[in-house]
Amino acid sequence: MRSLINISDFSVAEIDELIACAHEMIAHPEKYQDSAKNKILATLFYEPSTRTRLSFEAAMYGLGGHVISVPSASNSSATKGETIADTLAVMSNYADIVAMRHPHDGAALVATNAAHVPVINAGDGGHFHPTQTLADMLTIEREFGRLENLTIVAVGDLLYGRTVHSLLHAMMRYPGNRFIMVSPEELRLPRDFVAHVQLAGIDIIETTSLTSALPHADVIYMTRVQQERFDDPHEYERLKGAYELDAQTMTHASDTSIVMHPLPRVGEIAPDIDSDPRARYFEQTYNGKMMRMALIHRLLREAAEASQSQTRHEISESQETKFYRCSNPRCVTKYERGLALRIRGAEPQCTYCDYPVTVI
Ligand code: NCD
């Protein structure tokens, strides 16, 4: 069963097909208005969300389908201690497809392994957010007519910002893209991630200076400091106002650049930028709905085609498996009971959240 946990689950060719499908849906929505008829999407959001949940729901209605949903995390059985795996096993009997958001890194993989229907990761902790990336990619493609040879300046909380992690994973697979990562020292990208990008021969620069990065940008990707991932509230208070884009700062950026933000913004972009012709953050939300339509359409079609042949993200047994402890305190392995914590060979990374592990 095909799911979307990480943007790398889709090849470049498949992402390009999703973008082409979204264009087709924008041009001819009536052709798709019954494509998910009698199908049910379950939205399981264990973290606050306004636009992402409603975007999934609007997408499903746009395809003629139905939606079931828990009103909020506090109303769900998770508060009684139910595991993610049990919840997804049950949901598979109610819905044809599930979109899940969860505060723990790696929760989406747990869900996928337990479900019998496609699961879409709508954000797992500070790890990944692949459907935001699909929204971002359609926005970039509609603007520049391409997804390659672009300079992307990502700004803000690059440590916990899952939207940047997924965007980087996706855009580094298109040739000629360059990345300038602007953050306070404390909120730099995870070190292993930077090493992985550099190893792939990608041009990536890290800096604390927004104004020095702006003149190079095609895409200025602003992000919020992720308050909910901080253990120390004082640390959040100290870092939250690190970067603000306003009319004055934007004089450093070129006329052909665009400003993006996954939203919600909490001070990273001054309201005076809303009337700047380079602002694209509200278009991003429309593009997100269209890409989620294209994604749901595709996953339902593939599920129908391959209903017998299971190609789940199995964690396969092997003679050389080793058990491990993950170094990430927010990893789902710290919370979910009964998970397979095995790595194969010498690969010292957590299967669920990609952090370094200690083999035990
Ligand atoms: C983002 C998220 O949830 O990661 N928002 C979204 O999906 N619209 C970004 C954020 O919350 O800062």
XYZ file of C-alpha atoms and ligand atoms in Angstrom, residues 47-49 51-52 101 122-123 125 129 132 161-163 223-226 228-229 261-264 292, ligand 1:
37
model
C -1.419 18.644 17.158
C -3.088 22.007 16.617
C -3.817 22.776 12.989
C -5.062 25.288 7.512
C -3.528 21.873 6.967
C -0.445 14.869 12.212
C 0.518 15.799 7.694
C 3.505 16.580 9.952
C 6.937 16.408 15.159
C 5.856 17.665 6.423
C 3.520 21.325 2.707
C 11.073 23.325 11.204
C 9.722 20.236 9.471
C 8.613 22.177 6.401
C 9.524 30.029 9.030
C 8.218 30.435 12.551
C 10.313 29.480 15.584
C 8.561 26.266 16.706
C 6.025 23.741 20.935
C 9.366 21.923 20.446
C 5.909 31.000 4.462
C 4.042 27.814 5.418
C 2.039 29.909 7.924
C 1.046 30.639 10.616
C -3.473 17.486 -1.729
C 3.610 24.384 9.412
C 3.658 23.141 10.273
O 2.636 22.730 10.835
O 4.727 22.583 10.372
N 2.318 24.878 9.203
C 1.471 24.314 8.328
O 1.455 23.136 8.076
N 0.646 25.139 7.710
C 4.538 25.423 9.891
C 4.410 25.897 11.299
O 3.534 25.476 12.066
O 5.238 26.735 11.672
